[in-house]
Short mmCIF file of C-alpha atoms (C1' of nucleotides) in Angstrom, two decimals:
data_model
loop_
_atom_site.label_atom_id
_atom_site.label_comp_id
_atom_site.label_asym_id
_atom_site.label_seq_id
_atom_site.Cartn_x
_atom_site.Cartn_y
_atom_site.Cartn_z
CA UNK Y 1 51.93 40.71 -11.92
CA UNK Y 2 48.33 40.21 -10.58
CA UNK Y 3 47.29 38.44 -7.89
CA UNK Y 4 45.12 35.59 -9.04
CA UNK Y 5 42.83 33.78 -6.95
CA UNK Y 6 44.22 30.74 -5.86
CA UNK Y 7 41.00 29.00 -4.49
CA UNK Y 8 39.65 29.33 -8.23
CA UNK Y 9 41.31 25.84 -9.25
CA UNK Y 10 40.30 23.67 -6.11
CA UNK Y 11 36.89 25.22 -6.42
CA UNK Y 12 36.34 24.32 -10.11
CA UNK Y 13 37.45 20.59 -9.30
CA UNK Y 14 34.94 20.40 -7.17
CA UNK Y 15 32.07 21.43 -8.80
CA UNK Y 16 33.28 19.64 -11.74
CA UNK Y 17 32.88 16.49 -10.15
CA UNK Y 18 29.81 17.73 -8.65
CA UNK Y 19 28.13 19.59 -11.04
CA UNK Y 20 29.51 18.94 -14.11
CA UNK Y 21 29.30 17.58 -17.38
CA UNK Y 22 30.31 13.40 -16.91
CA UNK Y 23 27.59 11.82 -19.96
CA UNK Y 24 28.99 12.92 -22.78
CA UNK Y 25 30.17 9.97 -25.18
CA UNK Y 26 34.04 11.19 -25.46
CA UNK Y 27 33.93 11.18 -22.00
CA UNK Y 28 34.89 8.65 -19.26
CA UNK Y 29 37.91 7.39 -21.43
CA UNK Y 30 41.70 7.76 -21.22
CA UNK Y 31 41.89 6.84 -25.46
CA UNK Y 32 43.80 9.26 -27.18
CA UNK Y 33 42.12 8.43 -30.14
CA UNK Y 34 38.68 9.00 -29.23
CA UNK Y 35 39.47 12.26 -27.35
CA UNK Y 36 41.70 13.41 -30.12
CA UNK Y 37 38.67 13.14 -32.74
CA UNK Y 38 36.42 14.62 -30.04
CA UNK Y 39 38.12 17.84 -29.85
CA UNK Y 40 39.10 18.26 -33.51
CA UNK Y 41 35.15 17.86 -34.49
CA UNK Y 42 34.46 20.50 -31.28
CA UNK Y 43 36.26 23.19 -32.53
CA UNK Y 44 33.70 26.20 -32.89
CA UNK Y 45 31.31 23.52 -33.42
CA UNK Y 46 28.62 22.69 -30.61
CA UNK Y 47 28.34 19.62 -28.52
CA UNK Y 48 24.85 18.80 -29.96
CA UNK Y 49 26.34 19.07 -33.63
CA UNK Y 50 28.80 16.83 -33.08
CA UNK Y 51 27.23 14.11 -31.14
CA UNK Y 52 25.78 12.01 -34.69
CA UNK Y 53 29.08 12.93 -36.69
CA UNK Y 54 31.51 11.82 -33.94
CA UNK Y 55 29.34 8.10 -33.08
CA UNK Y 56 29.58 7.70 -37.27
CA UNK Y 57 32.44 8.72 -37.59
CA UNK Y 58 33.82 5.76 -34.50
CA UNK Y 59 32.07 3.54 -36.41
CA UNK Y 60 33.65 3.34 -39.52
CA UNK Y 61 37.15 3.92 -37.88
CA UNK Y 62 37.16 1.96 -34.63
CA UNK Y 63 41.19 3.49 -34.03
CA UNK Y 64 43.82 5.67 -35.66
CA UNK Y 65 45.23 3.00 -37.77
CA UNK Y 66 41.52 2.62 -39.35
CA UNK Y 67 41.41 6.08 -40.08
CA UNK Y 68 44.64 6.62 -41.17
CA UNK Y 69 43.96 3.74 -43.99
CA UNK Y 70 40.73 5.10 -45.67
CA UNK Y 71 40.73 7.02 -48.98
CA UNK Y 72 40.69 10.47 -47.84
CA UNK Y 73 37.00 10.86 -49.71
CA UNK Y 74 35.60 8.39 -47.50
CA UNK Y 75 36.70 11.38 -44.72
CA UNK Y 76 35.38 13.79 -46.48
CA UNK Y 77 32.03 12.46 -46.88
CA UNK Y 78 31.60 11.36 -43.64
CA UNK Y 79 32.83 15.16 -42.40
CA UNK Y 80 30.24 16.51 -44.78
CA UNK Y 81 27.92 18.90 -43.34
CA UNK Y 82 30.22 19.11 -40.36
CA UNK Y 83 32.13 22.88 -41.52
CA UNK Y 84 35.67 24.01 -41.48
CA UNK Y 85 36.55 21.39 -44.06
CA UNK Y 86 40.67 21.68 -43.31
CA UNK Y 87 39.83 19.56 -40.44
CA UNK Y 88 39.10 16.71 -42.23
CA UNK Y 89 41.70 17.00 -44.43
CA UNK Y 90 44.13 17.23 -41.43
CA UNK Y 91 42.82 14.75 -38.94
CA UNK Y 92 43.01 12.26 -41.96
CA UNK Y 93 46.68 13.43 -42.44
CA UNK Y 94 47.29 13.57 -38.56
CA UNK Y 95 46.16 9.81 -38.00
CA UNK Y 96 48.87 8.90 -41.05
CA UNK Y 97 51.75 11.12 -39.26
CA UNK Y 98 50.75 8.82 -35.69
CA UNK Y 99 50.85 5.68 -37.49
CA UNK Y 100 54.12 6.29 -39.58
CA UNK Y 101 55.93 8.60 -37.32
CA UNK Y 102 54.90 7.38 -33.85
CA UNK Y 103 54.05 3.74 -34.39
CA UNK Y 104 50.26 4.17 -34.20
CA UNK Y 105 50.42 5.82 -30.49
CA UNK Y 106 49.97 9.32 -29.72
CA UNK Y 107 52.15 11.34 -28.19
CA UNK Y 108 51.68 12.07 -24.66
CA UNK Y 109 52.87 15.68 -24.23
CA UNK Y 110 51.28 18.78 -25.41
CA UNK Y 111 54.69 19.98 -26.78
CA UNK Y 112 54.94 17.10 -28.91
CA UNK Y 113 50.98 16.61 -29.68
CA UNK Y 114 51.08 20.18 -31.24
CA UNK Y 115 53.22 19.24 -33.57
CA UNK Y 116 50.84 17.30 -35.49
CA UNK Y 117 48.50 18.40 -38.15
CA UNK Y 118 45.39 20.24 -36.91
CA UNK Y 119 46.10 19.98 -33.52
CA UNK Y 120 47.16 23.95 -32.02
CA UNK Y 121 48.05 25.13 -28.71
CA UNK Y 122 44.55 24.38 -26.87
CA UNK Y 123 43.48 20.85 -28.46
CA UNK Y 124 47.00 19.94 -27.45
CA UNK Y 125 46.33 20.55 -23.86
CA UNK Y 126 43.26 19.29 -24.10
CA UNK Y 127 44.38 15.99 -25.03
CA UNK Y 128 47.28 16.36 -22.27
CA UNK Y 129 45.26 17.22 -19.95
CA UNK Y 130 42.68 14.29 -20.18
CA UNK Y 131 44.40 11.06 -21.23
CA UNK Y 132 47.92 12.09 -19.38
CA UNK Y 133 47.17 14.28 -16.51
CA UNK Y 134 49.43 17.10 -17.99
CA UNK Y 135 49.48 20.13 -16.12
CA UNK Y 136 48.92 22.40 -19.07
CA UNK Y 137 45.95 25.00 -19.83
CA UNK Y 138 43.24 25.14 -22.44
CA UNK Y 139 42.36 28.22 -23.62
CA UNK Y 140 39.38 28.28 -25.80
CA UNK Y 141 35.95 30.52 -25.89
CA UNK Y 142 35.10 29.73 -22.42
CA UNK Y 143 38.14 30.19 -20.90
CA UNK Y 144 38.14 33.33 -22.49
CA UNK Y 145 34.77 34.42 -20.92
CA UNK Y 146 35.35 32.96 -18.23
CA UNK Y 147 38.97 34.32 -17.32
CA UNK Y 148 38.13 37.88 -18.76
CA UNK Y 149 34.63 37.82 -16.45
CA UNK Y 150 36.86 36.16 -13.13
CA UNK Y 151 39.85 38.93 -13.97
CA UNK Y 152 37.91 41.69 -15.20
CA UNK Y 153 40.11 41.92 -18.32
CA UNK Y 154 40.21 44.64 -20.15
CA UNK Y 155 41.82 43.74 -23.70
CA UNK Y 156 39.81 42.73 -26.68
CA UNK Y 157 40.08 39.08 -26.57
CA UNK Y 158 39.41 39.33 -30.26
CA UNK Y 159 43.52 40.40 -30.72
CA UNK Y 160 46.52 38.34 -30.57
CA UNK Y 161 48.27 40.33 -27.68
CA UNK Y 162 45.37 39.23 -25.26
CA UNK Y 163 45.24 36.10 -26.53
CA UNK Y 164 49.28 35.36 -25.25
CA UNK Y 165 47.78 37.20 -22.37
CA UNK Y 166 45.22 35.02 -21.94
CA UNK Y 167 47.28 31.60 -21.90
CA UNK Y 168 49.92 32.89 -19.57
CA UNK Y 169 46.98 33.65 -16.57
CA UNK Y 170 45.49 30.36 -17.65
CA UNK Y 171 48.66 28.78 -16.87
CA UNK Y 172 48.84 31.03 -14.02
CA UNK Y 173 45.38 29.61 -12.41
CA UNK Y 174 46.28 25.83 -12.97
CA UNK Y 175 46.27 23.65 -9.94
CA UNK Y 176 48.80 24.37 -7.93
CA UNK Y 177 49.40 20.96 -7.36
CA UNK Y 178 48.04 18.01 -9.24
CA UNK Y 179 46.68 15.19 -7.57
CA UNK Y 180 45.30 12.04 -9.30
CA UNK Y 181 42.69 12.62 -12.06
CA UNK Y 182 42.79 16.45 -10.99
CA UNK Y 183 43.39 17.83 -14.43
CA UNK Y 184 40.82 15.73 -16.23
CA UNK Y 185 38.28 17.74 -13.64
CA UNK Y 186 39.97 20.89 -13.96
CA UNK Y 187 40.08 21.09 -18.03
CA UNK Y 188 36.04 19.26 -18.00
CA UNK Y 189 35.34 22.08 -15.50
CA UNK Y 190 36.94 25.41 -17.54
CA UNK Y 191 34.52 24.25 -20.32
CA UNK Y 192 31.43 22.97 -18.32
CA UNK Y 193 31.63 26.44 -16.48
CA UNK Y 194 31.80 28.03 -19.81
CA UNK Y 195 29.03 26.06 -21.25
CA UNK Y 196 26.54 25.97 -18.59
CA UNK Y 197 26.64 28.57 -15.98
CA UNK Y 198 29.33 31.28 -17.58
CA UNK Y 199 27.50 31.48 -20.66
CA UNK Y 200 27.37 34.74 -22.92
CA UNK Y 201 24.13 35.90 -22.27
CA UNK Y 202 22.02 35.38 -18.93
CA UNK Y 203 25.15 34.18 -16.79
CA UNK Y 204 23.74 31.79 -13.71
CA UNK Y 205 26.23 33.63 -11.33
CA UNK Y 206 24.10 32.09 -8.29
CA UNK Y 207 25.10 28.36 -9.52
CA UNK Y 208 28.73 29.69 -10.02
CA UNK Y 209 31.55 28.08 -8.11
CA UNK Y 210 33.74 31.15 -8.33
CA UNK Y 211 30.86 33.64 -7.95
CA UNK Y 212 33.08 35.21 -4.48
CA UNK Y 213 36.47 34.99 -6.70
CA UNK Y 214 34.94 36.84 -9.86
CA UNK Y 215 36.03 40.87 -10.21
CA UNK Y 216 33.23 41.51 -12.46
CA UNK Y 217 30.18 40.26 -10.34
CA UNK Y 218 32.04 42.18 -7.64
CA UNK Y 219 31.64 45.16 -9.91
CA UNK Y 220 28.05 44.23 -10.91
CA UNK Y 221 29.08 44.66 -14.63
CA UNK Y 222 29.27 41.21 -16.06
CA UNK Y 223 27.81 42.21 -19.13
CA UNK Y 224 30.89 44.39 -19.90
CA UNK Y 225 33.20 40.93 -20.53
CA UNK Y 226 34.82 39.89 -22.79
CA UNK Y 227 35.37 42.89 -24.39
CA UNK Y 228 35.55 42.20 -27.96
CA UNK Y 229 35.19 44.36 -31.28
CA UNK Y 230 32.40 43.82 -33.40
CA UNK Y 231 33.33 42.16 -36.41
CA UNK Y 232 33.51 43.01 -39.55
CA UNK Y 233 30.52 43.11 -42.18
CA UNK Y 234 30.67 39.99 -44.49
CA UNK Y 235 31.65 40.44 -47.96
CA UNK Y 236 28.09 39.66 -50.26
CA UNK Y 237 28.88 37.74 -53.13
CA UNK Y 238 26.80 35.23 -56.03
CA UNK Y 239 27.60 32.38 -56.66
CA UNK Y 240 26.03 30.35 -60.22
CA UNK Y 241 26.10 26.80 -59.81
CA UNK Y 242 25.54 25.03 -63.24
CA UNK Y 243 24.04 21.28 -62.23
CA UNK Y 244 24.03 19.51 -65.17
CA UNK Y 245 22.41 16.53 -65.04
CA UNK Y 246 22.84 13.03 -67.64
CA UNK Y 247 20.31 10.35 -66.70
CA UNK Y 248 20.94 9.84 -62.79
CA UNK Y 249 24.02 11.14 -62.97
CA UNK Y 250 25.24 14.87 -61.51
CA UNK Y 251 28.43 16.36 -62.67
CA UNK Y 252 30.79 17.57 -59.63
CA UNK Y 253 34.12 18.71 -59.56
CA UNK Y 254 36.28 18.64 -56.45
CA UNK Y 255 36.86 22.22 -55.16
CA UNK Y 256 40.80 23.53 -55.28
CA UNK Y 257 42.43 23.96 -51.49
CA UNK Y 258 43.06 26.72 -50.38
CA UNK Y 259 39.27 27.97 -50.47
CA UNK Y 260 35.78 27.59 -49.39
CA UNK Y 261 34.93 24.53 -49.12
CA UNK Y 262 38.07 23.02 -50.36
CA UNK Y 263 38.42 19.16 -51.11
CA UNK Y 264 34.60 18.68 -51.22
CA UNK Y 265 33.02 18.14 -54.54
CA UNK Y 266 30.13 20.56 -55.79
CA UNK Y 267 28.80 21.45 -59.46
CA UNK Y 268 30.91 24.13 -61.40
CA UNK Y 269 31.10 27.17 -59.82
CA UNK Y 270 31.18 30.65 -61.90
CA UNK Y 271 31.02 34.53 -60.08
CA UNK Y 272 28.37 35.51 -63.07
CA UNK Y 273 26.47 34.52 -65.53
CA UNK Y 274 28.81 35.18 -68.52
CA UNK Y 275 31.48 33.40 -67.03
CA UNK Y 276 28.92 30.20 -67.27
CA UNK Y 277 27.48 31.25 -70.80
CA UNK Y 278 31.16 31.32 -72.04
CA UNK Y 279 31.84 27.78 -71.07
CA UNK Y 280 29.12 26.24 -71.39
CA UNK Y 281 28.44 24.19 -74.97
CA UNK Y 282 25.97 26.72 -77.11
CA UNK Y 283 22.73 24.86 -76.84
CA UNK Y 284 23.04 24.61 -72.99
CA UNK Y 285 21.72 28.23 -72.03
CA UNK Y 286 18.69 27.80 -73.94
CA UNK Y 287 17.53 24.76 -71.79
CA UNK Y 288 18.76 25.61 -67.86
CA UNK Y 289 16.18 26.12 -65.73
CA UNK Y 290 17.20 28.74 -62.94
CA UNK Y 291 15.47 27.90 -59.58
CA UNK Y 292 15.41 29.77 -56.57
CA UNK Y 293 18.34 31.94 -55.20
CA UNK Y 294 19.80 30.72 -51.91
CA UNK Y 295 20.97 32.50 -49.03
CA UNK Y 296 24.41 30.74 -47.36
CA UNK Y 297 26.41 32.86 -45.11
CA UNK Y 298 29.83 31.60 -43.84
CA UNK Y 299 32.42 33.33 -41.65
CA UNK Y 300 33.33 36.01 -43.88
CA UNK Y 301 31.12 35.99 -46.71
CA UNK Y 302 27.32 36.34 -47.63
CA UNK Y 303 26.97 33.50 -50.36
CA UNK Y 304 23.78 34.15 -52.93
CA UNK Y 305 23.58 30.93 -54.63
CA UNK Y 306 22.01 30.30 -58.02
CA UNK Y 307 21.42 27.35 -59.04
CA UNK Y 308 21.08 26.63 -62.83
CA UNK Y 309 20.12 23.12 -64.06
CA UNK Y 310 20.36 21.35 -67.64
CA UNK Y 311 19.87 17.93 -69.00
CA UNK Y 312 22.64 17.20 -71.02
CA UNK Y 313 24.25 14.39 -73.14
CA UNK Y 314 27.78 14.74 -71.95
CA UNK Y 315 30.04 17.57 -70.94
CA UNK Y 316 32.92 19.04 -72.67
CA UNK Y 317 36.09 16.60 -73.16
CA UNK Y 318 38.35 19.33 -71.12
CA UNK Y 319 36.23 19.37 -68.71
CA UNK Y 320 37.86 18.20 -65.46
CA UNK Y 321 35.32 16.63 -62.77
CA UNK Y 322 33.63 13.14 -62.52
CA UNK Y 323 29.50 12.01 -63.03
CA UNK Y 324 28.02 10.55 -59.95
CA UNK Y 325 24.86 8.95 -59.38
CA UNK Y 326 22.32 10.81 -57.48
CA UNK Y 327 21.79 7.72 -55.72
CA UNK Y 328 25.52 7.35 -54.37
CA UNK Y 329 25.88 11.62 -52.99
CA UNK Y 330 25.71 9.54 -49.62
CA UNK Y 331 29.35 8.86 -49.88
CA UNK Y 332 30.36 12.13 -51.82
CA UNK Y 333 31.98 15.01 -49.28
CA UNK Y 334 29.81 17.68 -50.68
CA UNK Y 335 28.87 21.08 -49.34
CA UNK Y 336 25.84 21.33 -47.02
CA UNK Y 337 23.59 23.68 -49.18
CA UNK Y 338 24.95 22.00 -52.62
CA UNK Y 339 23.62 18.44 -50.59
CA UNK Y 340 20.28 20.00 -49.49
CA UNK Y 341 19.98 21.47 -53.30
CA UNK Y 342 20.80 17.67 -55.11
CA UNK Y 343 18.38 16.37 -52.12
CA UNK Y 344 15.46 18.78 -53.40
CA UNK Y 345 12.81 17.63 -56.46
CA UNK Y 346 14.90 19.35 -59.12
CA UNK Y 347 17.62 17.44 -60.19
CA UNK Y 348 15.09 14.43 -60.62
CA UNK Y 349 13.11 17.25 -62.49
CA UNK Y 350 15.08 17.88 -64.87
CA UNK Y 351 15.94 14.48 -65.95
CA UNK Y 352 12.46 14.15 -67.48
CA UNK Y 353 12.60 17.02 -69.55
"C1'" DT X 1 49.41 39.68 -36.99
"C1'" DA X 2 44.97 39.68 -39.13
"C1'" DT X 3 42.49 36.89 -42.13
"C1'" DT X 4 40.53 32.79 -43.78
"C1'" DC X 5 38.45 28.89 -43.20
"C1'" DG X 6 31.18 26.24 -42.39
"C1'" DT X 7 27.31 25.39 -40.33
"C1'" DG X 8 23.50 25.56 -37.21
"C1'" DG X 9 21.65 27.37 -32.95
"C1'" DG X 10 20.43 31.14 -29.92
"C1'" DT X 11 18.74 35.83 -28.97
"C1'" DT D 1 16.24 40.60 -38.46
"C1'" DA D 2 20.94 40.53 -38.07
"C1'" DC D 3 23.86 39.57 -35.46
"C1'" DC D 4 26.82 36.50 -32.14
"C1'" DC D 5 29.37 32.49 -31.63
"C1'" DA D 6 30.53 27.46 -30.62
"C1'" DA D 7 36.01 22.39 -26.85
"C1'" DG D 8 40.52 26.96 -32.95
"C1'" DA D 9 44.20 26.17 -36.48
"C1'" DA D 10 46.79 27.48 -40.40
"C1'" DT D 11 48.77 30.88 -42.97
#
DNA sequence: TATTCGTGGGT
DNA sequence: TACCCAAGAAT
């Protein structure tokens, strides 16, 4: 086992409370509720995304039993925009499991908080760790730069085996002992260190609490951690999207789980242009208009989108899917680029043709 | 265990 | 430009 550097806890506290984050709108509250939802929307999202979703998103659902109640659309839409769509679906299903299974309260362990949908091994201590004090690590991107800059560590942080590696020295470098409100600074601090001085590129080692603790400043090769493979090349793939449009009124279907962008609701989505043809009523082709291709790269994949648009009477009776006005896509969950497309000139367009 | 889930910002 | 990646979880 390693020695780890026990001053690296009552160090962080410190600054924390010195030189950390304290403004931000989740913060300065014990609510389970609010930092639950706070941490769910932060997952590989950034603070500055998720300030206008999380104040909306408070407002319409003031607690857990307010969220719990809503039609699961109403979630949707409101998480529209926001990415990773399976959170939505499972903070709307985690708020149901509190108030039926736990009598509208959260639980106050980590142990039992991970049980719940959406919430994994690091949210859970996250949660712990601010409303109950719980002596319990997160380990999340910074902690991972952060730990593998401190430690020097060698593994790819990118693989599962450093990962367990990585929670047991996080656990390892907890305050030895807590004292009151200690692990509120110590979990604000892992990510403020992360976030502000840590960072990936152009590290501010000079404003760094743990600058004398930190094996790779003493080796002048910061830049070397955290190791991590590149990643792979994203798959290119085109997408048509046939809009078609009656009066005000947009055809969407609601896009089968598991898969990208599953539970929102988008126009019919085909891999080419046959696949459309073939499904589409025979005097359709001749009037779509094809506009622009768009570029929309996820994760994994390098989207081309086409979108193809057509004025039409109806739609075929087997057709599964619902019309919406164009005027209502406010409370529609609906994929960013398919909201930016229906927000563009062309869908209007087309209904004077 | 490695892959699959969005989107926008930064370099 | 083409990456990287951000308060990760589920499968």
């Amino acid at each position: 086992m390693t020695d780890l550097p026990a001053e690296f806890a009552p160090r962080l506290i410190h600054w924390q409370r010195h030189a950390g984050r304290h403004g931000l709108p989740w913060q300065g509250t014990r609510d389970p509720y609010r930092v639950w939802l706070s941490e769910i929307m932060l997952q590989q999202t950034q603070v500055s995304t998720v300030l206008a979703y999380y104040a909306r998103f408070l407002d319409h659902f003031p607690d857990v039993a307010a969220l719990a109640a809503a039609p699961i659309d109403e979630v949707m839409a409101l998480w529209s925009g926001l990415g990773y769509y399976s959170r939505a679906r499972n903070l709307h299903r985690c708020a149901q499991a509190v108030v039926a299974e736990h009598g509208g309260r959260f639980p106050a362990t980590a142990r039992e908080l991970e049980t719940l949908p959406g919430i994994g091994a690091s949210t859970a201590a996250a949660i712990a760790a601010f409303c109950f004090g719980e002596r319990v690590s997160i380990v999340d991107g910074n902690v991972k730069r952060v730990l593998a800059r401190l430690l020097a560590f060698e593994g790819d942080v990118g693989q599962a085996a450093s990962q367990r590696a990585m929670w047991d020295l996080a656990q390892r470098l907890l305050p030895a002992e807590v004292e009151h409100d200690d692990m509120r600074a110590y979990t604000q601090g892992l990510m403020d260190l992360g976030a502000t001085v840590c960072t990936r590129t152009r590290p501010r080692c000079e404003a760094c609490p743990a600058s004398e603790l930190c094996e790779a400043l003493k080796r002048q090769d910061i830049a070397r951690y955290p190791v991590k493979a590149r990643r792979a090349q994203r798959r290119f793939e085109r997408w048509w999207l046939l809009f078609a449009i009656r009066g005000d009124q947009v055809w969407l279907q609601r896009r089968p789980a598991p898969g990208i962008w599953a539970g929102l609701h988008a126009p019919a989505v085909f891999t080419s242009e046959e696949a459309m043809q073939v499904v589409s009523p025979a005097d359709w082709p001749s009037r779509w208009i094809a506009t622009d291709a768009v570029a929309h790269a996820l994760t994994h994949r390098e989207l081309q989108l086409l979108p193809h648009w057509v004025a039409v009477e109806g739609v075929p009776a087997d057709w599964v899917g619902e019309w919406v006005s164009l005027s209502a896509l406010a409370s529609v969950g609906l994929p960013a680029p398919v909201r930016s497309l229906l927000s563009g000139d062309w869908a209007t367009q087309v209904l004077d043709q």
